[in-house]
Coordinates of N, CA and C in Angstrom, one line a residue:
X6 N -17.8 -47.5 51.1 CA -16.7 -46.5 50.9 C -16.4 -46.4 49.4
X7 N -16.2 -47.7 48.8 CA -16.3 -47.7 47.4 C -16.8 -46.5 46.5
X8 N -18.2 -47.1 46.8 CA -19.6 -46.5 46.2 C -19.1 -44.8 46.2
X9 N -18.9 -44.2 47.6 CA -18.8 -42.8 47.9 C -17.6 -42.0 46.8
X10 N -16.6 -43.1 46.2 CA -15.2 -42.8 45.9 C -15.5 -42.5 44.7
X11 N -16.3 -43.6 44.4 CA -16.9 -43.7 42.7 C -17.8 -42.4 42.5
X12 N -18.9 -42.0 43.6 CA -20.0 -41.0 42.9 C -18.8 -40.0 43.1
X13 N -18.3 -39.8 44.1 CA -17.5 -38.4 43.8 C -16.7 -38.4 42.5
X14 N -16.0 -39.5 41.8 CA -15.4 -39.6 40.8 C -16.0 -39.0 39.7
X15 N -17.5 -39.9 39.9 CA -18.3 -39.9 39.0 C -19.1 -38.1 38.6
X16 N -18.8 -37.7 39.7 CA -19.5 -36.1 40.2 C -18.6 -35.5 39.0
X17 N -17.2 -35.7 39.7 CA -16.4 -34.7 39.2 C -16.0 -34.9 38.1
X18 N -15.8 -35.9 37.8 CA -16.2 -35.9 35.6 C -17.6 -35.1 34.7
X19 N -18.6 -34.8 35.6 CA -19.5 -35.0 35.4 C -19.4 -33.2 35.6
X20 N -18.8 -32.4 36.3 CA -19.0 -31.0 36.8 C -18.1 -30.8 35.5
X21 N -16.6 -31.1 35.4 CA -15.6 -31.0 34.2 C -16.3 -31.0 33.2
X22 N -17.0 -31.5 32.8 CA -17.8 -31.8 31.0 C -18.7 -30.9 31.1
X23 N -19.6 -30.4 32.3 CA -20.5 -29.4 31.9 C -19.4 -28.4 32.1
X24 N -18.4 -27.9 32.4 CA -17.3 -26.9 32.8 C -16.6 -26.8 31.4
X25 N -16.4 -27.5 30.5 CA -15.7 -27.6 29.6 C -16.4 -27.3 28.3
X26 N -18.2 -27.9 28.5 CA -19.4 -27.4 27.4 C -19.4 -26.0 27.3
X27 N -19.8 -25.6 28.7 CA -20.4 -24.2 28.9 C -19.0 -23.2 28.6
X28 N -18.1 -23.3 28.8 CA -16.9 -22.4 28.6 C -16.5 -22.4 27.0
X29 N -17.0 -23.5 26.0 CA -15.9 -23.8 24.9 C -17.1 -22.4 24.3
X30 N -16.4 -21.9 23.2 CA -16.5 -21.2 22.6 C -17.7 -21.3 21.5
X31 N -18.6 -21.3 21.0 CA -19.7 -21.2 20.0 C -18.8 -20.9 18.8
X32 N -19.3 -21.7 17.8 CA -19.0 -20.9 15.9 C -20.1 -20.0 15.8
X33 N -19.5 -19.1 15.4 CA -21.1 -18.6 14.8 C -21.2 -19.1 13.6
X34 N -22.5 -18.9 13.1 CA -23.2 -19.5 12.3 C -23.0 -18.4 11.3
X35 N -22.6 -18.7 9.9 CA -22.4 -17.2 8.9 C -23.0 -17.4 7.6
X36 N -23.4 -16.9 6.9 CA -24.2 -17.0 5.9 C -23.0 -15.9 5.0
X37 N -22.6 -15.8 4.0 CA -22.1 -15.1 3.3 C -22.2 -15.1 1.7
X38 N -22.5 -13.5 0.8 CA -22.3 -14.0 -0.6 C -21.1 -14.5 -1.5
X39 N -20.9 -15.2 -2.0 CA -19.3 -16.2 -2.8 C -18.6 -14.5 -2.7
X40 N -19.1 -13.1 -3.5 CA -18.1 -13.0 -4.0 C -17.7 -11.5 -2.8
X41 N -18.3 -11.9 -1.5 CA -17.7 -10.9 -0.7 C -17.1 -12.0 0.7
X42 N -16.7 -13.4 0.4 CA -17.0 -14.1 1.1 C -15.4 -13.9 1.7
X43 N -14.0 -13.6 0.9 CA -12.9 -13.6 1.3 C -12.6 -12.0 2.1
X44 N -13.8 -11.6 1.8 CA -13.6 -10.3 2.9 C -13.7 -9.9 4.0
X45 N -15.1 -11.1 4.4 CA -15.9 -11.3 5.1 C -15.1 -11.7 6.4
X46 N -15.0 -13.0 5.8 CA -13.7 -14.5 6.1 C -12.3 -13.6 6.7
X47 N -12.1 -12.8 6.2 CA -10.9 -12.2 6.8 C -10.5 -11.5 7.9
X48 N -11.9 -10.2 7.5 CA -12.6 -9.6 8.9 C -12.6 -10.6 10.0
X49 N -13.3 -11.7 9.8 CA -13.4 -12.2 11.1 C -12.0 -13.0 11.6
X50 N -11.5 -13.3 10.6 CA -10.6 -13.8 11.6 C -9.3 -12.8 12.4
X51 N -8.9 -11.9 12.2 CA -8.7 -10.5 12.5 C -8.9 -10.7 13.9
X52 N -9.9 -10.7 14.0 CA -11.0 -10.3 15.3 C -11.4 -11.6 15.9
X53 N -10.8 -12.7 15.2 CA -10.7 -14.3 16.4 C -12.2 -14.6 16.7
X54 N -12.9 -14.8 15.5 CA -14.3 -15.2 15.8 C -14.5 -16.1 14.7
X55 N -14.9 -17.6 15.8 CA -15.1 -18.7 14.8 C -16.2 -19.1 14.1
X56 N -16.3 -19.5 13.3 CA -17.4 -19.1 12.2 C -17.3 -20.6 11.6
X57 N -18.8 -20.8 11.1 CA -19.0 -22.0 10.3 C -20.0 -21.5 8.9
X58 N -20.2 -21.9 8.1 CA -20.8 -21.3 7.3 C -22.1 -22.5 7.3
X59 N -23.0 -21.4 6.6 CA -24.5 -22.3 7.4 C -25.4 -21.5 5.8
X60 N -26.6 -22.0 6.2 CA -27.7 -22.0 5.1 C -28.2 -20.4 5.6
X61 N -29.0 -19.7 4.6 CA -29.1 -18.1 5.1 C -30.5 -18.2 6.1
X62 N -30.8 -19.3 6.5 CA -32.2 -19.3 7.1 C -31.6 -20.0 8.6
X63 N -30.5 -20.2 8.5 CA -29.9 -20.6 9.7 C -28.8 -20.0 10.3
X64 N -28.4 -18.7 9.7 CA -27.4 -18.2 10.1 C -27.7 -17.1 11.3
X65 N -26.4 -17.0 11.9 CA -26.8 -15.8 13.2 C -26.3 -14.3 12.6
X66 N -24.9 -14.4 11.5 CA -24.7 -13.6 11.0 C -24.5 -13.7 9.4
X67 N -25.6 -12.7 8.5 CA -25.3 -13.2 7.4 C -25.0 -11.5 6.6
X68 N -24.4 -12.1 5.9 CA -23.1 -10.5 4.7 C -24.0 -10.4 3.6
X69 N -24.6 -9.7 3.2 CA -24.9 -9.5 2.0 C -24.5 -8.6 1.5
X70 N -24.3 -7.6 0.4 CA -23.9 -7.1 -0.6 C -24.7 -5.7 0.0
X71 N -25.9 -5.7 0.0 CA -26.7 -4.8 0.5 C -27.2 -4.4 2.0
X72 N -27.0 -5.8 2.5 CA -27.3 -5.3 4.1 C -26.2 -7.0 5.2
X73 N -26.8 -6.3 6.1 CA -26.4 -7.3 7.2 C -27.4 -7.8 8.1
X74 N -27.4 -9.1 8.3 CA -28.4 -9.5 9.4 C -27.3 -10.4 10.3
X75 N -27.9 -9.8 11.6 CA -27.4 -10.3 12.8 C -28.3 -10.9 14.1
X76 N -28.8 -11.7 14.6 CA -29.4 -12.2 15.1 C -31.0 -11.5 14.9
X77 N -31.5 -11.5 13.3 CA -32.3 -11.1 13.6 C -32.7 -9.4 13.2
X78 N -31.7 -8.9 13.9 CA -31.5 -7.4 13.0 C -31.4 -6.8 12.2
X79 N -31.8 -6.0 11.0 CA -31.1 -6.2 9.5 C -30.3 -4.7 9.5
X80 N -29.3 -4.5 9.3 CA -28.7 -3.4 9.3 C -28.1 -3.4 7.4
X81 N -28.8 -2.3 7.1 CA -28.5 -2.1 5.7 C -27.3 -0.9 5.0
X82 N -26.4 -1.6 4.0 CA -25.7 -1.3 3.9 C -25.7 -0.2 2.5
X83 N -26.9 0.4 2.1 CA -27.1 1.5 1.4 C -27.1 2.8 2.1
X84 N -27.8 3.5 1.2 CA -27.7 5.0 2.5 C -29.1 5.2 2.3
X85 N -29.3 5.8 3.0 CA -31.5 6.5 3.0 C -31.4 6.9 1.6
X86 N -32.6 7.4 1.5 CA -32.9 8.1 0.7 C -32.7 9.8 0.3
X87 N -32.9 10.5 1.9 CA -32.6 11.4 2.4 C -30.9 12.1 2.2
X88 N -30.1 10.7 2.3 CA -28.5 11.1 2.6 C -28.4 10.9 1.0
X89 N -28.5 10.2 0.2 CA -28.8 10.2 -1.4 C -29.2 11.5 -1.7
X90 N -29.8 12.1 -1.1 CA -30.6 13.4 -1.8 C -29.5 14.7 -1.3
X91 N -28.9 14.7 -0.1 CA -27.7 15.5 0.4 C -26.5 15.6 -0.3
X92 N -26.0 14.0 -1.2 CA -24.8 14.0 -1.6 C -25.2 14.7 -3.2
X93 N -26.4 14.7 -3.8 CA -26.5 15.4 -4.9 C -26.8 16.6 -4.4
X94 N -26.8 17.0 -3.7 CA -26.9 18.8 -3.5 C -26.0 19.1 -3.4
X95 N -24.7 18.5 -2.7 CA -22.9 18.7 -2.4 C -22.3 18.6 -4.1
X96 N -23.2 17.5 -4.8 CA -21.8 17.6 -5.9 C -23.1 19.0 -6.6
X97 N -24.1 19.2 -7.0 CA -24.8 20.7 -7.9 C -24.1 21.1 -6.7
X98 N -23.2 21.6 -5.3 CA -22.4 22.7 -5.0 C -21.3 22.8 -5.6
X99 N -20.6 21.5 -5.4 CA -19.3 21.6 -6.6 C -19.0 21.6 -7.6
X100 N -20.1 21.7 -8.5 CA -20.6 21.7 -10.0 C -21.4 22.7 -9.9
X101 N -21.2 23.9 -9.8 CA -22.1 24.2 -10.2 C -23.1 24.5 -11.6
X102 N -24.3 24.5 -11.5 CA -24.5 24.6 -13.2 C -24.9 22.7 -13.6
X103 N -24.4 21.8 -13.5 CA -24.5 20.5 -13.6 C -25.5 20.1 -13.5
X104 N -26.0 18.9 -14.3 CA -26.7 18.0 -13.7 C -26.5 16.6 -13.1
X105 N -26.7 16.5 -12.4 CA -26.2 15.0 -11.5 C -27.5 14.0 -11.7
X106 N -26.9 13.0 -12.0 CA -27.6 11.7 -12.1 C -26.5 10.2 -11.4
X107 N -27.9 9.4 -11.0 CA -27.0 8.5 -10.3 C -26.9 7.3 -11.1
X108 N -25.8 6.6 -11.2 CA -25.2 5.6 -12.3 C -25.6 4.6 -11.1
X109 N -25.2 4.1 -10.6 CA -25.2 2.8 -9.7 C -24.8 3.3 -8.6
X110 N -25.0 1.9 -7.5 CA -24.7 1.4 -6.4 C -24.4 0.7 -6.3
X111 N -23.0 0.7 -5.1 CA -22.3 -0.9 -5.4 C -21.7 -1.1 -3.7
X112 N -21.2 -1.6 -3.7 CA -20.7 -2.3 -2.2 C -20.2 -0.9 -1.1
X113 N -21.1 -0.4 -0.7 CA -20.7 0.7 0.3 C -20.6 2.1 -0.3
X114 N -21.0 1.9 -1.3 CA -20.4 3.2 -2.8 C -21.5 3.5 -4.1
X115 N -21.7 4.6 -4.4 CA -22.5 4.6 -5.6 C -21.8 5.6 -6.6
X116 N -22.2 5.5 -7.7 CA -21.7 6.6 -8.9 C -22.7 7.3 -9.2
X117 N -21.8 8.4 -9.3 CA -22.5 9.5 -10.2 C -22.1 10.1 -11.2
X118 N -23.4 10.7 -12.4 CA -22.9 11.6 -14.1 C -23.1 12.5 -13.1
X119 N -22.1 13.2 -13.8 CA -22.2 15.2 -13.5 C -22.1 15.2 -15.4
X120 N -23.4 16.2 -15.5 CA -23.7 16.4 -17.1 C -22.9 17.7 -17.3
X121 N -22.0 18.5 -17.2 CA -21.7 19.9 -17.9 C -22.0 20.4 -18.8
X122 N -21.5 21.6 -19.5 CA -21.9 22.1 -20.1 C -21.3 21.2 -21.8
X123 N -19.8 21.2 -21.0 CA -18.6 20.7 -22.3 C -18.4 19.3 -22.0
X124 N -18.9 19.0 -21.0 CA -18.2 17.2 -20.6 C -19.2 16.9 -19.6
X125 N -18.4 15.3 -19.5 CA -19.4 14.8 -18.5 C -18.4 13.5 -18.0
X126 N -18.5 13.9 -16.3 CA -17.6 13.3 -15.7 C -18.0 12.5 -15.0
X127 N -17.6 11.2 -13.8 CA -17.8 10.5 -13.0 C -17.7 10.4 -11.8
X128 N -18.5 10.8 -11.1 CA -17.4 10.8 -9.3 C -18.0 9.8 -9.0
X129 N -17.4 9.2 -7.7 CA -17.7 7.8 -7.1 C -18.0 8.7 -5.5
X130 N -18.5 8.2 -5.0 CA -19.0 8.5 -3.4 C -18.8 7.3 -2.8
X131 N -18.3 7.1 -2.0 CA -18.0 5.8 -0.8 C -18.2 6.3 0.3
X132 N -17.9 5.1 1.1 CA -17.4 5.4 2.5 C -16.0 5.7 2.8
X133 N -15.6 6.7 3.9 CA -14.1 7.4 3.8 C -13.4 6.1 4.4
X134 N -13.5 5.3 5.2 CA -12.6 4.3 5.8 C -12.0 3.3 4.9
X135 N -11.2 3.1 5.0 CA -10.7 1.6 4.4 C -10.9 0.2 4.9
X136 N -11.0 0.4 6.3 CA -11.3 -1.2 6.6 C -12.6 -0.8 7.0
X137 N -13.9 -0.2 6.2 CA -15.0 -0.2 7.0 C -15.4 -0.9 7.5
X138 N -16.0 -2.5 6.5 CA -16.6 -3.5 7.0 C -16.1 -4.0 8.3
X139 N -14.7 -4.0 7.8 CA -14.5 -5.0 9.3 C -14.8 -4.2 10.7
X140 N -15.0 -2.7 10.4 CA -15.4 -1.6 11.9 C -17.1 -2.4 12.0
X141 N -17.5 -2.3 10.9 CA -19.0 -2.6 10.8 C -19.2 -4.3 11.4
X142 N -18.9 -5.2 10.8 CA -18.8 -6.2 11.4 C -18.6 -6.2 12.8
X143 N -17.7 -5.3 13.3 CA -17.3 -5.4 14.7 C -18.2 -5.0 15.4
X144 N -18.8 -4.0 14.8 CA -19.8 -2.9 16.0 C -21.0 -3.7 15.8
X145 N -21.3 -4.5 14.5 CA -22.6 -5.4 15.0 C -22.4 -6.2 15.5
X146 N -21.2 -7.1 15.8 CA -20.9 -8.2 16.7 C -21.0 -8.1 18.2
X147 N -20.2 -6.8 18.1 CA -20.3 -6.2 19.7 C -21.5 -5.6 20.8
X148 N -22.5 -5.7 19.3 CA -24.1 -5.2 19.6 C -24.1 -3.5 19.9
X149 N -23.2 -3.0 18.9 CA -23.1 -1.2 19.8 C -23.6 -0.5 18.1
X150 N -23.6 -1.2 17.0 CA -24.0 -0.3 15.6 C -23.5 0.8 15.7
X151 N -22.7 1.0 16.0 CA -22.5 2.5 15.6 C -22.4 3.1 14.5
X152 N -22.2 2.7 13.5 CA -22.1 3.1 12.2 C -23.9 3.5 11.3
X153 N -24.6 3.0 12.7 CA -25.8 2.7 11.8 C -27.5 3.7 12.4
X154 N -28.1 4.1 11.6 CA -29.3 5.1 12.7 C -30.1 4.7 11.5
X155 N -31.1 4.1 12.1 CA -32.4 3.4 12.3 C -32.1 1.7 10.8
X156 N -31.6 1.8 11.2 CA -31.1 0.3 10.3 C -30.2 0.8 9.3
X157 N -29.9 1.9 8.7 CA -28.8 2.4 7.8 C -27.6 2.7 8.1
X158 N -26.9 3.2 7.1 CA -25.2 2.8 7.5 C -25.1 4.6 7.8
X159 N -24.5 4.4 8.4 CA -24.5 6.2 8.7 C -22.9 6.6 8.9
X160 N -22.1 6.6 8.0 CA -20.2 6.6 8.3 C -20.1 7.9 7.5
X161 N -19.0 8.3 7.9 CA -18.4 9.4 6.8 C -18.1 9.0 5.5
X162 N -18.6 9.8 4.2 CA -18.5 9.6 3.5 C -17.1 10.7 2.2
X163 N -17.0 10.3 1.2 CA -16.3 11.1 0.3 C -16.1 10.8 -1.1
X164 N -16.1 11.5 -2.1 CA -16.5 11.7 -3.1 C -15.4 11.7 -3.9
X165 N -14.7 11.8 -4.8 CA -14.0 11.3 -5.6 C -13.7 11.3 -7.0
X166 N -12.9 12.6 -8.0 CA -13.1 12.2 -9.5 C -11.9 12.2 -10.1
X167 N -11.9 10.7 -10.4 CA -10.5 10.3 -11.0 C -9.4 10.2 -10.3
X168 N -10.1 9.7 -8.9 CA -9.0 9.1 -8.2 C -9.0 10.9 -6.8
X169 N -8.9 11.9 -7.2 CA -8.9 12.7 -6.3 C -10.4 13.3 -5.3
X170 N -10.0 12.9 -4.3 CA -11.0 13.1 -3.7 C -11.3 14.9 -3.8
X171 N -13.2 15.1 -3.9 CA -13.4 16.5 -4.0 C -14.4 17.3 -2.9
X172 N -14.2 16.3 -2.3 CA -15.4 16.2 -1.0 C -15.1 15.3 0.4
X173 N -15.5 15.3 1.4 CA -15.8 14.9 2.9 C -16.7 15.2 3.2
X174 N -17.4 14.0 4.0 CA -18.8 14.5 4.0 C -19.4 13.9 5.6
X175 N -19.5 14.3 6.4 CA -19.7 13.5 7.8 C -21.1 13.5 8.3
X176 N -21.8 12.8 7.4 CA -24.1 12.9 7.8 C -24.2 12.9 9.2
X177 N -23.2 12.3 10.7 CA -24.0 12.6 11.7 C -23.8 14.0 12.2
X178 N -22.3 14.7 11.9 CA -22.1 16.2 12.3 C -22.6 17.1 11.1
X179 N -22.9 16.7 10.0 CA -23.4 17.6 8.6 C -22.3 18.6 8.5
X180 N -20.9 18.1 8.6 CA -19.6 18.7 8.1 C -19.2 18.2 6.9
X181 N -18.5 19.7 6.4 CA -18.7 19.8 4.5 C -17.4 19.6 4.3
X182 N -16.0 19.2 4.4 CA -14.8 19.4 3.6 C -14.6 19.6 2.1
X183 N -15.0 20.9 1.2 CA -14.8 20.8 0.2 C -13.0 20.9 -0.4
X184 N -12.8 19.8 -1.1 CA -11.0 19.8 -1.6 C -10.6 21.3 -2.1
X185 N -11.5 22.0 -2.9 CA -11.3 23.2 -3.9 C -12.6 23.7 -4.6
X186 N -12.1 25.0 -5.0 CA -13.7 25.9 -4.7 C -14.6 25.1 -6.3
X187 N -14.2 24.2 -6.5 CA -15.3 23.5 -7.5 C -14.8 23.0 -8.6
X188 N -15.6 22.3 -9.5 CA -15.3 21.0 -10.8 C -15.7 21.8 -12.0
X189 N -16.5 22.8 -11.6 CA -17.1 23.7 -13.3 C -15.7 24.3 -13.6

């Protein structure tokens, strides 16, 4: 009778611990660069997802500057080449006469020279959201990408000179918001 008291004791310690393994929650494993790390770090905790930071050959989700890898996935945080070549035909529409050249690329955003005739000015192009990453983070966590067609970031974007935006730009509906009939 003992014996039976004990295995069942012994059973049901034994059901509890695998009940308690299997239910506890996983860290994910995060890989992130130093100087996007408090952005990163913040997004997730937002959204209550525990995270350990890990080596980039070990991670499940890792941030980089340029793209995102998620189990394996790489979802890149540039734009094609294609949508690069769209947003300089929007600013020669709002310039007309201009020449556009691109200055850089930076965290979701690139610059642009517009050369005129008398001057020569700077727009910035981003993404139109303010909390994008953390939408992005989310929709790759959730496994739904939305933001993304065929590994690229695909969000509405908008343009910008001197702080005033002079453009909206939406690459999956190819809708134009121009601010005013032009920069020349």
């Amino acid at each position: 009778m003992k014996q039976r008291v004990l295995l069942i004791v012994l059973l049901t310690f034994l059901v509890l611990a695998i009940a308690i393994f299997r239910t506890s929650r996983q860290k994910l494993k995060l890989y992130c660069e130093e100087d996007i790390k408090d952005i990163v770090v913040n997004v997730l905790r937002e959204q209550g997802v525990r995270y350990e930071f890990s080596e980039p050959e070990k991670a499940v989700l890792s941030v980089e500057k340029a793209k995102i890898t998620y189990k394996g996935m790489v979802y890149n945080l540039t734009w094609r080449e294609r949508l690069s070549e769209r947003i300089e035909e929007l600013l020669s529409i709002y310039f007309r006469g201009a020449r556009i050249e691109i200055l850089s690329s930076g965290f979701l955003s690139e610059r642009y020279r517009v050369i005129l005739q008398d001057s020569t000015r700077i727009v910035e192009v981003k993404i139109a959201s303010r909390g994008i990453l953390g939408d992005v983070i989310k929709s790759i966590l959730d496994e739904r990408a939305e933001y993304f067609e065929n590994g690229f970031i695909l969000a509405p974007i908008e343009a910008t000179l001197e702080g005033t935006r002079i453009f909206f730009y939406d690459p999956r509906t190819e809708q134009v918001l121009f601010e005013d009939a032009g920069g020349s």
